[in-house]
Coordinates of C-alpha atoms and ligand atoms in Angstrom, one line a residue:
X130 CA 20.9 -6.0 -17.9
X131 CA 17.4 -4.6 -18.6
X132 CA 15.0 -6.5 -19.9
X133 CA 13.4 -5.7 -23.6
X134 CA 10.6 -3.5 -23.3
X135 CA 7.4 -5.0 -25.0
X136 CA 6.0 -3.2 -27.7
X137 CA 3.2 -5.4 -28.5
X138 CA 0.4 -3.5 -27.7
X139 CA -2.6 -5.3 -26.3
X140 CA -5.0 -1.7 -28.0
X141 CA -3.0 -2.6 -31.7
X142 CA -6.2 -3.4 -33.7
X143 CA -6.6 -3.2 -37.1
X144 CA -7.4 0.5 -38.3
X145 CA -9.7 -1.0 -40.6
X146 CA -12.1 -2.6 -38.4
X147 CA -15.3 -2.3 -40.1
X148 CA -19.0 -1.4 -38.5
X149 CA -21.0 -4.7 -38.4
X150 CA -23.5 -3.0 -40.7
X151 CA -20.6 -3.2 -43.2
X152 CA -19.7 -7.1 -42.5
X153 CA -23.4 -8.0 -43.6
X154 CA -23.6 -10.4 -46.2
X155 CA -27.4 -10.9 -46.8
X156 CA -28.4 -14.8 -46.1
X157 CA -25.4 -15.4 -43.4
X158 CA -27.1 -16.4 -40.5
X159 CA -25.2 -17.8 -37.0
X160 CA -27.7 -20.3 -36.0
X161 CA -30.1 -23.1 -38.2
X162 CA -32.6 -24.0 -36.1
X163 CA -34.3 -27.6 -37.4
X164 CA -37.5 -27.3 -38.8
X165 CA -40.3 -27.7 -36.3
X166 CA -42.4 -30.7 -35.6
X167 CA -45.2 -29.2 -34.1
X168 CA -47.7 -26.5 -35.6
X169 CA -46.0 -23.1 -35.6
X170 CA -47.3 -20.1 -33.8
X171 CA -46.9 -16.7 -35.8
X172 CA -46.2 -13.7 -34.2
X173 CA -49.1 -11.7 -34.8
X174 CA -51.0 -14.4 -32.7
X175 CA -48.9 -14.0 -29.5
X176 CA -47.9 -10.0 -30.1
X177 CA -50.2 -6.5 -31.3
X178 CA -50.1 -6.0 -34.5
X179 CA -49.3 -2.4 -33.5
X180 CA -45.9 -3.2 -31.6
X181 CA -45.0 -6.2 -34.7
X182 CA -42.4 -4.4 -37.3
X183 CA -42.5 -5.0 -40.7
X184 CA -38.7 -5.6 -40.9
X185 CA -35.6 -4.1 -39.4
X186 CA -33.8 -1.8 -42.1
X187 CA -30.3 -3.3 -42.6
X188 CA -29.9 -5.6 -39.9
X189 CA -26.7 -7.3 -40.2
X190 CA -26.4 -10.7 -41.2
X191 CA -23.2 -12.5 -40.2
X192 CA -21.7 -15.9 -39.3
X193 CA -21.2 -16.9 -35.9
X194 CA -18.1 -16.7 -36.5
X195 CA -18.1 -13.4 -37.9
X196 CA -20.0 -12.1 -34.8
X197 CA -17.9 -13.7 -32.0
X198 CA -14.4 -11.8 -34.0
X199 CA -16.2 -8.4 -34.3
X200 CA -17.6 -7.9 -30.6
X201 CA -14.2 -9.4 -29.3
X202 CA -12.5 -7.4 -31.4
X203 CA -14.2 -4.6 -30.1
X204 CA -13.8 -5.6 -26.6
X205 CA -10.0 -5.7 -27.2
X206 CA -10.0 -1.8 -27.7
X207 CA -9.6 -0.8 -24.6
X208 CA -7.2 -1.6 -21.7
X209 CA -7.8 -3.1 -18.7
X210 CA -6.2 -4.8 -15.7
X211 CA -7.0 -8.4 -17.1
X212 CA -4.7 -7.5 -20.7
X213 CA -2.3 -5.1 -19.2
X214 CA -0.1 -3.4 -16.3
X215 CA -2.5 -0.3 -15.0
X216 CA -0.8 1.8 -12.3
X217 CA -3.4 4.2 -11.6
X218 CA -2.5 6.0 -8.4
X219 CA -5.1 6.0 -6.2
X220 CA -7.2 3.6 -7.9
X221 CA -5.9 0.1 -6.7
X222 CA -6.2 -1.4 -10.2
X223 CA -5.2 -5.0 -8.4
X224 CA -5.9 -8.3 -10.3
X225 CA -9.5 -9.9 -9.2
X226 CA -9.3 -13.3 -8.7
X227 CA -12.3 -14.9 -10.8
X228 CA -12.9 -17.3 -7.5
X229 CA -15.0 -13.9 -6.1
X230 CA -16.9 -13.8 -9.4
X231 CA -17.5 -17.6 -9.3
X232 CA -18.6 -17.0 -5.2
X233 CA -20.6 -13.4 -6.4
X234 CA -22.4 -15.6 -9.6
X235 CA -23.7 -18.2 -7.4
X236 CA -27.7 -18.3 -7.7
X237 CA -27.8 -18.2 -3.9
X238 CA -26.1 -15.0 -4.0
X239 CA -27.2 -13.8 -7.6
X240 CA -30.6 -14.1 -7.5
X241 CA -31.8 -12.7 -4.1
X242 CA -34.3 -10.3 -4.6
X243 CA -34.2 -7.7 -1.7
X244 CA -37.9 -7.8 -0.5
X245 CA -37.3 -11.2 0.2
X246 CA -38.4 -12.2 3.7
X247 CA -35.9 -12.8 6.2
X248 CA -36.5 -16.0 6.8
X249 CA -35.4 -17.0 2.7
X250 CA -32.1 -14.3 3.5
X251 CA -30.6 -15.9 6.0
X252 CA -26.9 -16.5 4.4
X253 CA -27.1 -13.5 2.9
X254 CA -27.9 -11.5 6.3
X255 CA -25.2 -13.3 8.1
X256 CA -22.8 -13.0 4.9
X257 CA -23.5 -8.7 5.8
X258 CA -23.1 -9.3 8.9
X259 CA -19.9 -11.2 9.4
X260 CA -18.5 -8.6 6.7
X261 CA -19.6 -5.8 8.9
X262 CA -17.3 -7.7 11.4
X263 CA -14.1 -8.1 9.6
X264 CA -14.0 -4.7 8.1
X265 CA -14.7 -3.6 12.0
X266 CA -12.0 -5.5 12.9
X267 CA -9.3 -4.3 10.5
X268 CA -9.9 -0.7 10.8
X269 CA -10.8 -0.8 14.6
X270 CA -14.0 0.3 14.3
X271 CA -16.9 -0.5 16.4
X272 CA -19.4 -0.6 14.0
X273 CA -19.6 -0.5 10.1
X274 CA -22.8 -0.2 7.4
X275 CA -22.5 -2.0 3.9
X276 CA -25.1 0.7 2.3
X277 CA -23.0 3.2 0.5
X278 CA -22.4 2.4 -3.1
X279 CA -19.4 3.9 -4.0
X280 CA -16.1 5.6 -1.8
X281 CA -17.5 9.3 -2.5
X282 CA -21.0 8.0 -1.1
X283 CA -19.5 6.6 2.3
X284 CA -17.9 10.0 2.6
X285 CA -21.7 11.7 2.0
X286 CA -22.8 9.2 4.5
X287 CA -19.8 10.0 7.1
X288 CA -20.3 13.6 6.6
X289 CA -23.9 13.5 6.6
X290 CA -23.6 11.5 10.5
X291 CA -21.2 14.0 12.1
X292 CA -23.8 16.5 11.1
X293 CA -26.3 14.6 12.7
X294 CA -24.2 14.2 15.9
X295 CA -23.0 17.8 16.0
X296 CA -27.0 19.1 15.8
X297 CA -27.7 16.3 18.3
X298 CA -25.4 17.7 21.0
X299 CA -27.0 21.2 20.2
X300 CA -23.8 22.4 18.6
X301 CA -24.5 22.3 14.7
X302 CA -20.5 23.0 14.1
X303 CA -19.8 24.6 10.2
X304 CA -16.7 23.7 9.0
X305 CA -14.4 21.0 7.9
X306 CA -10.4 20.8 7.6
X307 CA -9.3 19.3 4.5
X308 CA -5.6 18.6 3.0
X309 CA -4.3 20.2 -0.1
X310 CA -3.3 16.7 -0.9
X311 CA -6.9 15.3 -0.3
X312 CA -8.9 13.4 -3.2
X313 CA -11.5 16.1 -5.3
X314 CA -14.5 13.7 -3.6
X315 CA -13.5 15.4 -0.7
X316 CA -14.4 18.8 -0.7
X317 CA -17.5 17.6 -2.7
X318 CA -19.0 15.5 0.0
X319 CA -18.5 18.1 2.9
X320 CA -20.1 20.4 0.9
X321 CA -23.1 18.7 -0.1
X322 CA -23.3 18.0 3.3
X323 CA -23.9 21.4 4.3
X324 CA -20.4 22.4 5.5
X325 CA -17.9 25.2 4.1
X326 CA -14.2 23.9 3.7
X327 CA -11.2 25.0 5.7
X328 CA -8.0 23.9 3.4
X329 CA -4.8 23.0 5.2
X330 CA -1.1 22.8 3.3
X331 CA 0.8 20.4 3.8
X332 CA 4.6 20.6 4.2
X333 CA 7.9 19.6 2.8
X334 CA 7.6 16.6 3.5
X335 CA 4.1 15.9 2.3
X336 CA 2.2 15.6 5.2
X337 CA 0.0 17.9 7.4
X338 CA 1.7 18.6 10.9
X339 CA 0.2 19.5 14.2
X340 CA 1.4 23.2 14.2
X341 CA -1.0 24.2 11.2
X342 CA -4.0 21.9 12.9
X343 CA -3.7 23.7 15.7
X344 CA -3.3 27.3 14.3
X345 CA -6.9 26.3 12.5
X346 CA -8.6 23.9 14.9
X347 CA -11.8 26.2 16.6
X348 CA -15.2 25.2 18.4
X349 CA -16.8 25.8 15.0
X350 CA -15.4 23.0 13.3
X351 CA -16.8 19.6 12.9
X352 CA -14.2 17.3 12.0
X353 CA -10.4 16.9 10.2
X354 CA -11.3 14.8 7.1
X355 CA -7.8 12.9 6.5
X356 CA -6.6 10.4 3.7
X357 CA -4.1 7.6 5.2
X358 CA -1.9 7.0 3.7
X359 CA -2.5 10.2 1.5
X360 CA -2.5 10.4 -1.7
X361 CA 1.3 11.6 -1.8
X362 CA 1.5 7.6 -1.2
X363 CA 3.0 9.0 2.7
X364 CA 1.8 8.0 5.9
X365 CA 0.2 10.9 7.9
X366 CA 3.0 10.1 10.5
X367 CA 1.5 12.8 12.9
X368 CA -1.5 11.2 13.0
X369 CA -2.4 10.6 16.7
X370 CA -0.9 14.0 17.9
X371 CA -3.3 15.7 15.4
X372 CA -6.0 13.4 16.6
X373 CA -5.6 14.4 20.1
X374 CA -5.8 18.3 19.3
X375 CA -9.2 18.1 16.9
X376 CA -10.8 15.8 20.1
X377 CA -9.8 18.2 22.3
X378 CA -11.5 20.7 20.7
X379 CA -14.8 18.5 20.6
X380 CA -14.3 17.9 16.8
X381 CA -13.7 14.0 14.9
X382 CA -11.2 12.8 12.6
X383 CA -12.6 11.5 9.9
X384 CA -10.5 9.2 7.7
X385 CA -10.6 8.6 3.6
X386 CA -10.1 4.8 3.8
X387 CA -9.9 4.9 -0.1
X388 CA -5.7 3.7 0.5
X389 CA -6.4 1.0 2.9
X390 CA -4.6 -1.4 0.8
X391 CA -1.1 0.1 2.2
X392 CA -1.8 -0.9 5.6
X393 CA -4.1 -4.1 6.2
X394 CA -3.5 -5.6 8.8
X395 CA -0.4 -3.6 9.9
X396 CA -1.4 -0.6 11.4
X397 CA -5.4 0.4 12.7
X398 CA -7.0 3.7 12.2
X399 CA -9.4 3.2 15.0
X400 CA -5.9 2.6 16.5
X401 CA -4.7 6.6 15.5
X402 CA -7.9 8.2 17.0
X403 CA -9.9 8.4 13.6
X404 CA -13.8 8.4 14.6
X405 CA -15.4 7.2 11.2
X406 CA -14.1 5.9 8.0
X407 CA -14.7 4.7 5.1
X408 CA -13.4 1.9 3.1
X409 CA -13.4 1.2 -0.7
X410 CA -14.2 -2.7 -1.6
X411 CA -13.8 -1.7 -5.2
X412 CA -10.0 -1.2 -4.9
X413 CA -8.7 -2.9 -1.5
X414 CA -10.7 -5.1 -1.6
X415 CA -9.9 -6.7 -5.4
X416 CA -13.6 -6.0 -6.9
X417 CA -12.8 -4.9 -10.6
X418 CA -13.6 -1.0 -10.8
X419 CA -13.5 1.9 -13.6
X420 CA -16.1 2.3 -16.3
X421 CA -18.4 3.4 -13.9
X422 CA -19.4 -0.1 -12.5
X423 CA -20.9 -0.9 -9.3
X424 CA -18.5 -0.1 -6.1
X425 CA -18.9 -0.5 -2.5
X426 CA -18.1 2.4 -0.3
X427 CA -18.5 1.0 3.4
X428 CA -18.4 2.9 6.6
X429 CA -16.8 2.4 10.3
X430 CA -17.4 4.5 13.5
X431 CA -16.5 4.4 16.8
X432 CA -19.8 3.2 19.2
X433 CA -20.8 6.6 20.1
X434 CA -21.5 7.4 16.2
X435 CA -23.4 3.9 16.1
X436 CA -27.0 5.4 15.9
X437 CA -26.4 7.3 12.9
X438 CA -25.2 4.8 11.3
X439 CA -28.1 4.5 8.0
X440 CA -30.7 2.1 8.5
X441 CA -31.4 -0.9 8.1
X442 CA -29.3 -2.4 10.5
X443 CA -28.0 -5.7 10.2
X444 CA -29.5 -7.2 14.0
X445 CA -28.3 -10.7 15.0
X446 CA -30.6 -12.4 18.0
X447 CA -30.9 -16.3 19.0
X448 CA -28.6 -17.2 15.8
X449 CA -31.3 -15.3 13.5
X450 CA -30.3 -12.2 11.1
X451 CA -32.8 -9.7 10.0
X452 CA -33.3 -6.3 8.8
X453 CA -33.7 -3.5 11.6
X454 CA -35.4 -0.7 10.9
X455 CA -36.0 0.6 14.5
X456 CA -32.9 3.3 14.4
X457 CA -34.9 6.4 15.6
X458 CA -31.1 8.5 15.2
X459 CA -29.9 7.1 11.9
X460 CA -29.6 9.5 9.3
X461 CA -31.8 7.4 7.3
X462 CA -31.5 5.3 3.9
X463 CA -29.1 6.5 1.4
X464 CA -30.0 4.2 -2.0
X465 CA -32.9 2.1 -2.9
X466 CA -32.5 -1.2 -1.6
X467 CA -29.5 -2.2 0.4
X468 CA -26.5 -1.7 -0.6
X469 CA -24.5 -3.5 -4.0
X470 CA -25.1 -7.0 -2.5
X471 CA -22.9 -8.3 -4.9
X472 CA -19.5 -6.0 -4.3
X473 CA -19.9 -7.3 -0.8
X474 CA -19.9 -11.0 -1.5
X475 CA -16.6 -10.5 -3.7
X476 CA -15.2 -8.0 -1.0
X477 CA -16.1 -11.0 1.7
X478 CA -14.8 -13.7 -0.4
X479 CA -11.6 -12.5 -0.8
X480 CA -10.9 -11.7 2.2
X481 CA -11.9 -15.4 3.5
X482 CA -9.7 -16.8 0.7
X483 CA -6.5 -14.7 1.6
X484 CA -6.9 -14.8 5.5
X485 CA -5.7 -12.7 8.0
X486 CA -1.8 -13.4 7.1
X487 CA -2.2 -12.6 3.2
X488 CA -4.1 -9.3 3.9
X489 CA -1.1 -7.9 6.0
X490 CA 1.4 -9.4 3.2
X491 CA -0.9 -7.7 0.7
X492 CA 0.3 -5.0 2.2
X493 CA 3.7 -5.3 2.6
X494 CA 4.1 -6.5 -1.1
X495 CA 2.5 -3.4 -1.9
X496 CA 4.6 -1.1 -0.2
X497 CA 7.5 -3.2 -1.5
X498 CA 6.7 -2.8 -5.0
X499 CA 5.7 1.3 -4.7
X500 CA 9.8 1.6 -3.3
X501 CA 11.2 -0.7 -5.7
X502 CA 9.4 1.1 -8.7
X503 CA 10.3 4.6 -7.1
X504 CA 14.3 3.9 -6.3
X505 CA 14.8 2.4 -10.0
X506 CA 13.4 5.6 -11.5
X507 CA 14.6 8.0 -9.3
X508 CA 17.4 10.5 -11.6
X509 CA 15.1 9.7 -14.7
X510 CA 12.4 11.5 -13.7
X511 CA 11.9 13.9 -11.1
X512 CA 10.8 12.9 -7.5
X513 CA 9.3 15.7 -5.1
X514 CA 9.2 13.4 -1.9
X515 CA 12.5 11.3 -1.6
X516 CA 11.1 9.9 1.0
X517 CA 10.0 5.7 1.7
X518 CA 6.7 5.6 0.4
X519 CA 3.5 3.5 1.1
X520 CA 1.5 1.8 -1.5
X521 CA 2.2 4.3 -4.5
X522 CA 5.0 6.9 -5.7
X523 CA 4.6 10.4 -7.6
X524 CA 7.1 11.5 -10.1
X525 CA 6.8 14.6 -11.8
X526 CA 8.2 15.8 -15.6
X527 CA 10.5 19.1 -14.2
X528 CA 13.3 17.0 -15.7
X529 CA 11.5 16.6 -19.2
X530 CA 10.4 20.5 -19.0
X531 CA 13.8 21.4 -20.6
X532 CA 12.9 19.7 -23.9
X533 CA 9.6 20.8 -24.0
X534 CA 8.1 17.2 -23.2
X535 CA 5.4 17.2 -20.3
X536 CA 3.3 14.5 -18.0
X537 CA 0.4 13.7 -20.8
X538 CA 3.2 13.0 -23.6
X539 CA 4.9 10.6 -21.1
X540 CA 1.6 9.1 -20.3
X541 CA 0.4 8.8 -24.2
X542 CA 3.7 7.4 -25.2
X543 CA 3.5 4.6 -22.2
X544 CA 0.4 3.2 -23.9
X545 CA 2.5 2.1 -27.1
X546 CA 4.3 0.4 -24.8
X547 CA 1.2 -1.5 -23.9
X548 CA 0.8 0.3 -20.4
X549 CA -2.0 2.0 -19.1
X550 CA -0.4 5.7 -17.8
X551 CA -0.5 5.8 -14.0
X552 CA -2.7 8.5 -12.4
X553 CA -1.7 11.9 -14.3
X554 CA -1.7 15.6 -12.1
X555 CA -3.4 14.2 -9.3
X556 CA -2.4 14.9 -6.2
X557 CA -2.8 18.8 -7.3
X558 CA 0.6 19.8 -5.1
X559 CA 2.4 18.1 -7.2
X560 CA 2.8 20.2 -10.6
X561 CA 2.9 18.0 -13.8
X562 CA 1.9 14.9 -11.3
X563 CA 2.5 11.1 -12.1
X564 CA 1.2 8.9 -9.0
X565 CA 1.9 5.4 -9.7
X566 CA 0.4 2.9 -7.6
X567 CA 1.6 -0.7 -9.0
X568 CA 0.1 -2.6 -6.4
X569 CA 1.0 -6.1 -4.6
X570 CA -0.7 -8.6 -7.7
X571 CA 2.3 -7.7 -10.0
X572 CA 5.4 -9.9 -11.2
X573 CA 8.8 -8.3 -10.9
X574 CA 9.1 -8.9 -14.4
X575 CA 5.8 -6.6 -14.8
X576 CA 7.6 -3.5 -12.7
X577 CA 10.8 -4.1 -14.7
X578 CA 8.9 -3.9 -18.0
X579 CA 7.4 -0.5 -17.0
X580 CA 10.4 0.7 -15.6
X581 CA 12.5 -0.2 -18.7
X582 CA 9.7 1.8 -20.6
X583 CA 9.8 4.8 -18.6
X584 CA 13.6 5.0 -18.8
X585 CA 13.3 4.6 -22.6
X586 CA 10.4 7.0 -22.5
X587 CA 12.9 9.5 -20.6
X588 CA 15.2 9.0 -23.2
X589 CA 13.6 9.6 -25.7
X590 CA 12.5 13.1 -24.2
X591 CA 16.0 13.8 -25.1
X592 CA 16.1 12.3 -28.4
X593 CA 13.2 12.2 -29.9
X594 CA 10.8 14.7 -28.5
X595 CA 8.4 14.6 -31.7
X596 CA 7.4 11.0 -31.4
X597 CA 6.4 11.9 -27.4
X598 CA 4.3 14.5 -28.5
X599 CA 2.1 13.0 -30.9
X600 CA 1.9 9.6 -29.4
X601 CA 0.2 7.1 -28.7
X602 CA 1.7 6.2 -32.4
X603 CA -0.1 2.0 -32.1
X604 CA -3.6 2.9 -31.2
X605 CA -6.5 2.6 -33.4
X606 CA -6.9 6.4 -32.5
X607 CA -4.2 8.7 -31.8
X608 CA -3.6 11.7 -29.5
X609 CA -7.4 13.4 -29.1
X610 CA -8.0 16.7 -28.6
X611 CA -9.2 16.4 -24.9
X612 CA -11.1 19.1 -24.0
X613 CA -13.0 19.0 -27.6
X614 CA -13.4 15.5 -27.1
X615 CA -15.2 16.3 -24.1
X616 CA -17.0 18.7 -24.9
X617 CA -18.2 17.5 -28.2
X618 CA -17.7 13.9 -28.6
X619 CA -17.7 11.9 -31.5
X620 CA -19.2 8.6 -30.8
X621 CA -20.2 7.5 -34.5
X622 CA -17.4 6.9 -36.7
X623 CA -18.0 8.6 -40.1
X624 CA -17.0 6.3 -42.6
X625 CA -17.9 8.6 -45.4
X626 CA -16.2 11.7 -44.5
X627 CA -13.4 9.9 -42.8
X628 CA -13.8 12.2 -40.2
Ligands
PLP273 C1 -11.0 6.6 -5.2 C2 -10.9 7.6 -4.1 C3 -12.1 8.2 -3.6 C4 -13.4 8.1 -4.2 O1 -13.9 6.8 -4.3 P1 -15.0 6.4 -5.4 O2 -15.4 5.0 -5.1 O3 -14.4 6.6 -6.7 O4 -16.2 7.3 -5.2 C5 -11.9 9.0 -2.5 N1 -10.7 9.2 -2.0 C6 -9.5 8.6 -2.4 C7 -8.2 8.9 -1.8 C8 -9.6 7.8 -3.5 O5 -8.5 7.2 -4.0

C-alpha cells in the first residue's frame, strides 16, 4: 500500500502577510532598557551633526514578538533542504549536519584574519593541509589547492594550468573535447580560458565511447574535459580506454568532480587516468549551497601538473605550516585572500566525523536511493536510459506530451506537494528533462512520499490536466511568468494596485 502523500506545504503562508511598515503600531517597542544611572551622553556629542538624522520617516514600531513572527515568517517562504525533500539533480542538496557549523563557528576558526602571521595560523595551516591530503587521497591525486571558490572556478583554475603546461612544453595546444551531456560551466571555463570547444555526442546509452574520441582526438587539442559520473547520473564506463587514447596523443583528461558523491571511496579517478580534477565541497562534501553562498571548488593533479598549481602553497617543514609563495610556474592567485576558509573547515569536519567507511557508504546509499527512486517510477513517467544508474536518475514527460502536460507543470505541481522539483531540462540531451538526484541523507519514507506524489502527479496528467497547468495552487505566489519575471522583476509588492 502507498503511503498518503503530504500536502502540507512547508511555502503555505498566509496570502495576507503584511509589510512590517503596515504592522507599526506607534509606541510598541521590543526592548525597555532601565533608565540610566550615570550622566547620559547625547548623540551629537559623540557623532557630526551633519551625518545625525532628524528622524527616520515611518520606521516600524513592533513588539518583540511581533518582529521575531514577521522575519520568521518571511524566512519560511522559501524551501530549503532543512524544511523539505530537494532532489536537484546535480546539485547534492544533502542534509548538513550542524556539528560542521558548530566546528566552522568556532572563534579559532571564525575569526582568523588572513594576514595573520604564521606563527598565530598554525591549526588553521595544518587544517589546509591535512584537507589537501584527504581530498588527494580519495581522488588519487597527487596534489590538491583549496583556492577556488566555487566548482566553475576550479574548472577556470584547471583550464587555466593545462594552458600553462601546454605553452610550457612549447606546444600552446587550442582546443578542448567536451560531452553533449557536460554541465553549461563547462564550455564557459574552457573558453575563458582561451580555448575553442570541440563537442562530442554521446550514445545510446549515455555515455561517450572511444570510437568518437578517437575520430576527434589531434595534436591540437589540450585535454577531454569529462564529468563522472555524468550528468545522465551513468558512469563513463569507457573511461580508461578513452584515457589511454587522449594521453597518447599528448593531451590530459580533465575530470568535472562536481558528482563525486556517487563514488567516494569506491572507485578513484586518479585511478581511470584523469590528470586534474576538481571537487565541489559545497555538494559532496555536505556544506549547505544555493542562494549564491560561499562554495569551495578544490583542485587535484597528478605531480607533473604540481607547479601550476595557484599559489600560495600550503609547505609543511620540521612540523611547521606556512604560506609559500616561491612557485615561479604557478599560474598565480585566483581570489583575494586564500580561499573560503570556512567551506573548508565544514568540508574537513565532515569528513573526520563520517570516516573513511561512512564516505564509501555515503556512496552506496546514494546510488541505492537514485535506483530505488528510478525502478518505482519507471511506466509513470518516461525513462531515456533504462539503465542502473549512479547517484541520480532523469525522467522525461514524452508520456505526459499526449495530454498536453510538460516538465515545468510536473515540477510546479510537486511544490504543492511540499517538494522542491528536481533539476528541470538539464542534461540538454534529454528533451523535457527531469534529473532527480535524492541523495544518501534521505528516509525511505521521504523517497516513498515523492514517489507517491509523482505517481499522483502522473495521474493527474490524465485527469486533471488544468490544475497541472496552473499550479503551484498553495503558494503565496502562483505560476510566474518566467522569462518576464526575469527580465523585469517585481521585487516590491504593491499593496495599492494589488499588482
Ligand atoms: C554544480 C556543477 C558544476 C558547477 O559548480 P558550481 O560550484 O556551481 O560553480 C559543474 N559541473 C557539474 C556537473 C555540476 O553539477
Amino acid at each position: 500500500m502507498s503511503n498518503p502523500v503530504s500536502t502540507t506545504n512547508p511555502c503555505n503562508l498566509s496570502k495576507e502577510e503584511k509589510l512590517i511598515f503596515e504592522k507599526s503600531s506607534h509606541g510598541r517597542t521590543g526592548t525597555l532598557p532601565p533608565i540610566a544611572d550615570i550622566e547620559e551622553t547625547r548623540p551629537e556629542d559623540l557623532i557630526p551633526p551633519a551625518m545625525l538624522r532628524e528622524d527616520i520617516e515611518g520606521f516600524p514600531e513592533l513588539s518583540e514578538l511581533d518582529t521575531v513572527r514577521h522575519f520568521t515568517r518571511l524566512s519560511q517562504l522559501n524551501l530549503g533542504i532543512d524544511t523539505a525533500f530537494y532532489p536537484l539533480g546535480s546539485c547534492t542538496m544533502k542534509y548538513n549536519p550542524k556539528v560542521n557549523e558548530d566546528i566552522a563557528s568556532l572563534d579559532g576558526f571564525a575569526r582568523l584574519h588572513p594576514y595573520q602571521p604564521d606563527e598565530l595560523n598554525q591549526g588553521a595551516l595544518q587544517l589546509i593541509h591535512e584537507m589537501e591530503w584527504l581530498l588527494a587521497e580519495l581522488s588519487g591525486m597527487d596534489a590538491v589547492t583549496l583556492h577556488p571558490a566555487a566548482g566553475a572556478h576550479g574548472e577556470l583554475a584547471g583550464m587555466l594550468m593545462i594552458a600553462a603546461y601546454f605553452r610550457e612544453m612549447g606546444n600552446p595546444r587550442k582546443k578542448i573535447i567536451i560531452p553533449d551531456t557536460a554541465h553549461g560551466t563547462n564550455p564557459a571555463s574552457c573558453m575563458l580560458a582561451g580555448f575553442s570547444v570541440i563537442l562530442v555526442r554521446s550514445d545510446d546509452n549515455g555515455v561517450i565511447t572511444p570510437e568518437s574520441i578517437n575520430a576527434i582526438m589531434d595534436e591540437d587539442t589540450a585535454a577531454l574535459m569529462l564529468t563522472n559520473p555524468n550528468t545522465l547520473g551513468l558512469f563513463e564506463k569507457h573511461i580508461k580506454e578513452i584515457s589511454d587514447i587522449v594521453h597518447n596523443k599528448g593531451g590530459l583528461i580533465y575530470c568535472d568532480g562536481a558528482n563525486l558523491n556517487a563514488i567516494l571511496g569506491i572507485s578513484r579517478p586518479g585511478d581511470m587516468g584523469v590528470d586534474i580534477i576538481q571537487f565541489n565541497l559545497h555538494k559532496t562534501f555536505s556544506t549547505p549551497h544555493g542562494g549564491g553562498g560561499p562554495g569551495s571548488g578544490p583542485v587535484g593533479v597528478k605531480s607533473f601538473l604540481e607547479p601550476y598549481l595557484p599559489k600560495p602553497r600550503i609547505k609543511k617543514k620540521d612540523r611547521r605550516f606556512s604560506l609559500d609563495y616561491n612557485h615561479p610556474k604557478s599560474i598565480g592567485r585566483l581570489r583575494a585572500f586564500h580561499m573560503n576558509f570556512g567551506i573548508v573547515v565544514r568540508g574537513y569536519s565532515y569528513i573526520r566525523a563520517i570516516g573513511g567507511e561512512g564516505l564509501k557508504r555515503t556512496s552506496e546509499m546514494a546510488v541505492l536511493n537514485a535506483n530505488y527512486v528510478k525502478e518505482a517510477l519507471k511506466g509513470h513517467y518516461h525513462l531515456p536510459y533504462d539503465l542502473p544508474c549512479m547517484h541520480e536518475c532523469v525522467f522525461s514527460d514524452i508520456l505526459q506530451y499526449e495530454y498536453n502536460v510538460n516538465t515545468l507543470d510536473i515540477a510546479k505541481r510537486l511544490i504543492d506537494y511540499g517538494i522542491h522539483p528536481p533539476t528541470i531540462y538539464f542534461p540538454l540531451v534529454v528533451k523535457g528533462a527531469l534529473l532527480v538526484e535524492p541523495t544518501e541523507t534521505e528516509s525511505k519514507e521521504t523517497l516513498d512520499n515523492f514517489i507517491d506524489a509523482m505517481k499522483k502527479i502522473a495521474f493527474e496528467s490524465k485527469k486533471d490536466p488544468d490544475t497541472l497547468r496552473s499550479s503551484p495552487h498553495t503558494t503565496s505566489m502562483g505560476r510566474l511568468n518566467e522569462a518576464k519575471a526575469a527580465r523585469n522583476p517585481v521585487l516590491r509588492w504593491k499593496r495599492e494596485t494589488g499588482k
